Each structure stands twice: as C-alpha cells, then as structure tokens.
Tab-separated table of C-alpha atoms in Angstrom:
chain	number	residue	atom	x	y	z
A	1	UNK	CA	50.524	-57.629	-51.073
A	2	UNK	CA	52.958	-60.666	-52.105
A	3	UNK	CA	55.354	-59.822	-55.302
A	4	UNK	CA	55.643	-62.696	-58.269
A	5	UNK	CA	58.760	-63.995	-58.355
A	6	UNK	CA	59.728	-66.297	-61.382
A	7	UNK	CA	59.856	-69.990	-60.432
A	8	UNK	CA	62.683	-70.012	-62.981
A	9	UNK	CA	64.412	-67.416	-64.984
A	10	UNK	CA	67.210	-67.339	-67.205
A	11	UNK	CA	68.137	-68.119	-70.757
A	12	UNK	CA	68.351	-70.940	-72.806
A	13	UNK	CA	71.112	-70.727	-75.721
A	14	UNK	CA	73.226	-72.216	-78.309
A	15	UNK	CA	76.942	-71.384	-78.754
A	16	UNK	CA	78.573	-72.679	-81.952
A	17	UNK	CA	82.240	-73.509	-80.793
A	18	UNK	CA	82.997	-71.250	-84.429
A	19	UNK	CA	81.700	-69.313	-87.018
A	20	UNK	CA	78.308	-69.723	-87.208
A	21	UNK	CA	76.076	-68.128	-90.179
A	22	UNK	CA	72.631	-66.635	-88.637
A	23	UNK	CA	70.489	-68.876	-90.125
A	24	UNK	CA	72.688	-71.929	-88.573
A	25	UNK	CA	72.578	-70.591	-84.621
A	26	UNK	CA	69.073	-68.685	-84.492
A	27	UNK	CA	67.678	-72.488	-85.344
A	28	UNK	CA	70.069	-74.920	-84.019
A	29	UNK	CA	69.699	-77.181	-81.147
A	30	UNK	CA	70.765	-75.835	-77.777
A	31	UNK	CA	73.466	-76.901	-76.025
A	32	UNK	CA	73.703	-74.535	-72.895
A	33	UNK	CA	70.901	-72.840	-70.406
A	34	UNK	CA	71.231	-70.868	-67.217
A	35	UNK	CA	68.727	-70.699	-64.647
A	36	UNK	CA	67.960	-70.496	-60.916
A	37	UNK	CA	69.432	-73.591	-60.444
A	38	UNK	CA	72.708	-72.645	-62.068
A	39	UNK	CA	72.842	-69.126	-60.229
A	40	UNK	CA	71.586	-66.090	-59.211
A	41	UNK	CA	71.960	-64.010	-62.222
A	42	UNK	CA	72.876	-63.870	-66.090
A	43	UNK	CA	73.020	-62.676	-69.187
A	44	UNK	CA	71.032	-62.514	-72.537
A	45	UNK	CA	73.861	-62.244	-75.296
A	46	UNK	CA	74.086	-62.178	-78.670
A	47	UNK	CA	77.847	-62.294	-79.802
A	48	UNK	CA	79.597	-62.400	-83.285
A	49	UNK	CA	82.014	-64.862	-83.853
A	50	UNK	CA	86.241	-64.456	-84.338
A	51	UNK	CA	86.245	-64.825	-87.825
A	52	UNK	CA	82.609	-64.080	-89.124
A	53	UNK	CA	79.461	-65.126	-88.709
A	54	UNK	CA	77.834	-65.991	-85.065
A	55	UNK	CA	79.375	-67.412	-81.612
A	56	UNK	CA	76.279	-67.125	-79.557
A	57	UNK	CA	72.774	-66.371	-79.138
A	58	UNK	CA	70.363	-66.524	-75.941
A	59	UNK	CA	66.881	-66.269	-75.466
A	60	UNK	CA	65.388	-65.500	-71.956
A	61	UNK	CA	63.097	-67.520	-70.565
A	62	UNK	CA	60.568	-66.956	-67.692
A	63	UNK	CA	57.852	-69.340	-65.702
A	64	UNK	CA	56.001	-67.935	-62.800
A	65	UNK	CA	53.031	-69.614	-60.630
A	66	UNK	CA	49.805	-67.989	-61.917
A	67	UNK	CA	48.658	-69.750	-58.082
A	68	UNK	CA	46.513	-67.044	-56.206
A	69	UNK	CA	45.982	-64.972	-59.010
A	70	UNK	CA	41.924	-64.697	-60.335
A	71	UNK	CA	39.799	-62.812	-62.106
A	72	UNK	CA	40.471	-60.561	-65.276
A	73	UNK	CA	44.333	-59.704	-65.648
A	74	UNK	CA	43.954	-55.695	-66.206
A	75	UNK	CA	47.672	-55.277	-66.498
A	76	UNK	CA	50.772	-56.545	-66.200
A	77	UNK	CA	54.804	-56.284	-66.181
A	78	UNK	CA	57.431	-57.508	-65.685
A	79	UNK	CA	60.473	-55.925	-63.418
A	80	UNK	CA	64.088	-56.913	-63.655
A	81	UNK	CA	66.834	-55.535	-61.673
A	82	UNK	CA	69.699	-54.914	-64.602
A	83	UNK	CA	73.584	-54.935	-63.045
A	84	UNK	CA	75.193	-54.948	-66.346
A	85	UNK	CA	74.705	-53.759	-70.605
A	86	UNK	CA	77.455	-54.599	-73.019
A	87	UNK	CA	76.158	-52.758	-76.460
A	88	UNK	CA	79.173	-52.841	-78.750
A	89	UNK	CA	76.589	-54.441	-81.664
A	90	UNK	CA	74.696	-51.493	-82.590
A	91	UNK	CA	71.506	-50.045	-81.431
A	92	UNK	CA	69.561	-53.689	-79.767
A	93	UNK	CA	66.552	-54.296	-77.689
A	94	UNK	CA	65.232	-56.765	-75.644
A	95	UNK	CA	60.980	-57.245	-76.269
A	96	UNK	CA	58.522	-58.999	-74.692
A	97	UNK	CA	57.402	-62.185	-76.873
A	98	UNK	CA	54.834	-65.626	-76.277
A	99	UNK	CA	56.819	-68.845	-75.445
A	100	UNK	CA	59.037	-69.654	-72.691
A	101	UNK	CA	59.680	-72.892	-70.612
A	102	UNK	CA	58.382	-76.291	-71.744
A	103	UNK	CA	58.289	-76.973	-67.991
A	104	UNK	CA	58.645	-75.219	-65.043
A	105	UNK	CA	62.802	-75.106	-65.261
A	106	UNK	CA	64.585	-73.956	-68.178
A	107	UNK	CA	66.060	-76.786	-70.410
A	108	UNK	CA	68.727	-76.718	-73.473
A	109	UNK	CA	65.710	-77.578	-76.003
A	110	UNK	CA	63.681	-74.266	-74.717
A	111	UNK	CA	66.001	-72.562	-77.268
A	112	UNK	CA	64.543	-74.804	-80.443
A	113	UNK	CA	61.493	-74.864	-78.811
A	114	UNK	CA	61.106	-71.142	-79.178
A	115	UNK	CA	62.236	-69.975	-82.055
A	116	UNK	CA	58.860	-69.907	-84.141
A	117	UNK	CA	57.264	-67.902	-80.670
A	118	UNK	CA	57.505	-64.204	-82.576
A	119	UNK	CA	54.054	-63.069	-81.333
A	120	UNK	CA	55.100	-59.351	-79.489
A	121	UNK	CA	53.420	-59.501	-75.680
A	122	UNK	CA	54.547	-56.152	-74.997
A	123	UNK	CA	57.021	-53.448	-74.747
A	124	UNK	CA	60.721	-53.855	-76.400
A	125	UNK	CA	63.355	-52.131	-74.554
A	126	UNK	CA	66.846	-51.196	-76.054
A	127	UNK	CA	70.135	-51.518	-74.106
A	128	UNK	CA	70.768	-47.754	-74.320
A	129	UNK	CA	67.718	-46.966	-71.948
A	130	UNK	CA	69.003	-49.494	-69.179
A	131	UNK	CA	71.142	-48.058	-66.095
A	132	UNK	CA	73.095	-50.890	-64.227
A	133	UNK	CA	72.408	-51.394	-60.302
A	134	UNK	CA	68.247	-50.172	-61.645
A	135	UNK	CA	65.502	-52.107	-62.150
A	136	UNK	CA	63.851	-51.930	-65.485
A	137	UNK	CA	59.908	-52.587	-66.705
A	138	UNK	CA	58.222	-54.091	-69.756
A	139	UNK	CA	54.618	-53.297	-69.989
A	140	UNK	CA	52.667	-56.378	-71.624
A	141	UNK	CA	49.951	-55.006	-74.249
A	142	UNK	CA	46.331	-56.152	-74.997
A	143	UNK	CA	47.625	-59.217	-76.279
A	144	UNK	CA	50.386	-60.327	-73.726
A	145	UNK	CA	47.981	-59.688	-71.422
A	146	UNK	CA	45.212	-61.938	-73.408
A	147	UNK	CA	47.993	-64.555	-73.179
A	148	UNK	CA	48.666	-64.412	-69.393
A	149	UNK	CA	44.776	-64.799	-68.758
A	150	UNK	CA	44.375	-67.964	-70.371
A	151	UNK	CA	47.387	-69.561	-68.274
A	152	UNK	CA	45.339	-68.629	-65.387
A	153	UNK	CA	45.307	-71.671	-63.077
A	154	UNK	CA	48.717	-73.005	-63.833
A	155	UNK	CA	52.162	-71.321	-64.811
A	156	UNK	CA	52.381	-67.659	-66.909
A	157	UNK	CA	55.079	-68.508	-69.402
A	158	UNK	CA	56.309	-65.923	-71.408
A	159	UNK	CA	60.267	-64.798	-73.012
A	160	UNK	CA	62.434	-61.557	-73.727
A	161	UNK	CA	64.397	-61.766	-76.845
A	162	UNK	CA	66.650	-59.090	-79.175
A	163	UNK	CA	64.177	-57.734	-81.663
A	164	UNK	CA	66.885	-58.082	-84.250
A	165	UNK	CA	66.588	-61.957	-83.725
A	166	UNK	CA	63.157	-62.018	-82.834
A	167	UNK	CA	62.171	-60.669	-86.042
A	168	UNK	CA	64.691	-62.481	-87.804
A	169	UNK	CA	66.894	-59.565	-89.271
A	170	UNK	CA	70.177	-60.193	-88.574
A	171	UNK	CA	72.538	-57.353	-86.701
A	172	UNK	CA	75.083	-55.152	-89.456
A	173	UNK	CA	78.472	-55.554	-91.056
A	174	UNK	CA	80.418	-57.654	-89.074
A	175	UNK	CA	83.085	-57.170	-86.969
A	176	UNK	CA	85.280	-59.494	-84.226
A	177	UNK	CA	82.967	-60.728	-81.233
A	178	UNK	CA	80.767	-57.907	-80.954
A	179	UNK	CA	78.189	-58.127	-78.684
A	180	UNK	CA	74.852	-57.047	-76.862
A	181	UNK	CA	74.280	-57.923	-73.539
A	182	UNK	CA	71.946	-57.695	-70.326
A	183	UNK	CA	72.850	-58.936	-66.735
A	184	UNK	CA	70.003	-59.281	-64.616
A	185	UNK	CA	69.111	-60.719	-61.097
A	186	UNK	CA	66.874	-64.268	-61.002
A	187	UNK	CA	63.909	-64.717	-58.537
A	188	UNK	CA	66.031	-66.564	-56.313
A	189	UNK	CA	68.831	-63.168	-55.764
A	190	UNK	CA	68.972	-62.628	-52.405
A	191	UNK	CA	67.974	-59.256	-53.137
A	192	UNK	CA	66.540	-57.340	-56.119
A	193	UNK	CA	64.974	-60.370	-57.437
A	194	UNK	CA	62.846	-60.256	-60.568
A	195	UNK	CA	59.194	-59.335	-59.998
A	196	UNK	CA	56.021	-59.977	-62.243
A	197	UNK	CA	53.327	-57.546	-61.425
A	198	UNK	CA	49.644	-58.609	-62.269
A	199	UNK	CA	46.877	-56.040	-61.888
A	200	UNK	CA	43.424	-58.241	-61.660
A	201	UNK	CA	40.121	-56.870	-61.362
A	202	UNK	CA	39.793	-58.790	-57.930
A	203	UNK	CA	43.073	-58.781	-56.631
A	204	UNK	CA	46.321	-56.856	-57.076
A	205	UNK	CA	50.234	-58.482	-56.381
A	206	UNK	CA	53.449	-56.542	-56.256
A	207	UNK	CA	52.056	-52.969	-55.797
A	208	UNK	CA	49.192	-51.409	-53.502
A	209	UNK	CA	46.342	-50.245	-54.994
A	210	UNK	CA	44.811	-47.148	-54.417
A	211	UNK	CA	41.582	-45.268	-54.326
A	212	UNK	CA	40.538	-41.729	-54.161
C-alpha cells in the first residue's frame, strides 16, 4: 500500500529582529517560512529574546493530496521522523490543531493566517517523549478526523503547534534565548520522510491491514 507523503511541510514563522512581547510575535505578520522547497528538514522553535520578551515563534504547517483516498476516514496519524529536541524552555509540546497552508506550499502569511486555528485535531506530544534519529506519531481524535473527511477530494490541511502558544499562555519567567525545539525530516528527505496514515473503511495507505 502507498504511504502519504506531505506535498509540503514545514513551518511558517515570524522572528522579531528584538525583544518582542508575546502578544506582539504570536500575532504579527510573518516574515520567514521553510518548506520543501527550501530543504529537506527543519525546525519548529519557539525562542526568547536577548534582553526579554520573544525572538521567534514557528508554527508547522502540513498539506497532503487527499487524491486516492475514499470512503469514511476511520483513523488517522501523522508520522514524523524527529533528528533533533532543544527543551531548555520548560516542559513544551507540540499538538495537533485545524489550519495549515492557504495553498498547497507554505507562505510567510500562513503564520497570520493561523493564529485564530486553536481547534485540537488530536494528540499533543511534549519534547521530553521524543528520541532523535525515531520517528514519532500523533493520533488525530473524533474531531481531527471529522476534519480530514470533509477535505476529502482535494488537499488534508492540518498544523502542529506548542500548546503553550496554541492556547495562548505564554512560557515562564524569562531568561536569555531559551528555547524549545523539534527537527524533523520533510516529505521530500531522501529517506525517513514524513508519512500521513489514513485508515478508510474502503481502503487503507501507509500500513497493511489485517484480518483474523
């Protein structure tokens, strides 16, 4: 059975050039993205600034083809392969929300774009539980899953972001760049790439299905 790879995965971000309060970077403009067509793999970071404040914040972003998939999405997941955690801000995780792409490649507005998309689609995963050169999995619930099934027939759009920023509670007492951090292979890695798994009642991609 074929594996979904992302058409595009990344981040799209805004870094301050300063001292940014967290009000002023979780809803500015972006100014920077990565995505397959800037590389094979990078990070989701939030970072404190020099002084005080924020330096930078990133939210990933994912489109896949929803082309060849039918039927009534049972479950789903998504798989990346992690190479790297930096976790000097505390206890962070990285969950499963709505949103993602405009398009079908990442762009520097993706990060405005997104900032209101706070609906949970599934698991949240902290930093602590990742083990570099891995992969690592993020179950979607009932209603990630709801979400993927109505953008049957075109792209399935979804992002990870830190809880802490998802939910709008901003990270302890400061202290010099401190950061949180996740390195993680794109779909276009020459190996390892990252996988969507889609369980449908009338056809199954990225795993063999079984029956006893």
């Amino acid at each position: 059975m074929p594996t979904i790879n992302p058409t595009d995965d990344g981040w799209a971000g805004y870094q301050g050039g300063g001292d940014k309060t967290w009000a002023t970077i979780r809803a500015n403009s972006g100014n920077l993205k990565k995505g397959q067509a800037d590389g094979t793999s990078e990070a989701m970071t939030l970072r404190m600034g020099v002084a005080s404040g924020w330096d930078l914040m990133r939210r990933g972003q994912f489109v896949a083809s929803a082309s060849g998939v039918s039927g009534n999405i049972v479950s789903a997941k998504l798989r990346l392969y992690v190479n790297s955690t930096t976790q000097t801000l505390g206890s962070q995780s990285l969950v499963l929300c709505n949103g993602g792409p405009a398009s079908t490649a990442i762009a520097n507005s993706d990060y405005e774009n997104n900032v209101s998309n706070t609906t949970v689609w599934g698991d949240s995963v902290t930093l602590l539980s990742m083990s570099p050169s891995t992969y690592k999995e993020w179950n979607f619930d009932a209603t990630g899953i709801a979400g993927l099934q109505a953008q049957l027939g075109s792209n399935f759009k979804f992002q990870l972001r830190f809880e802490s920023e998802r939910a709008n509670s901003e990270p302890g007492s400061f202290s010099s760049a401190k950061t949180a951090s996740m390195n993680f292979n794109h779909g276009n890695a020459a190996s390892n790439k990252s996988e969507l798994v889609i369980v449908a009642s009338d056809v199954v991609l990225g795993i063999p299905l079984f029956f006893t």
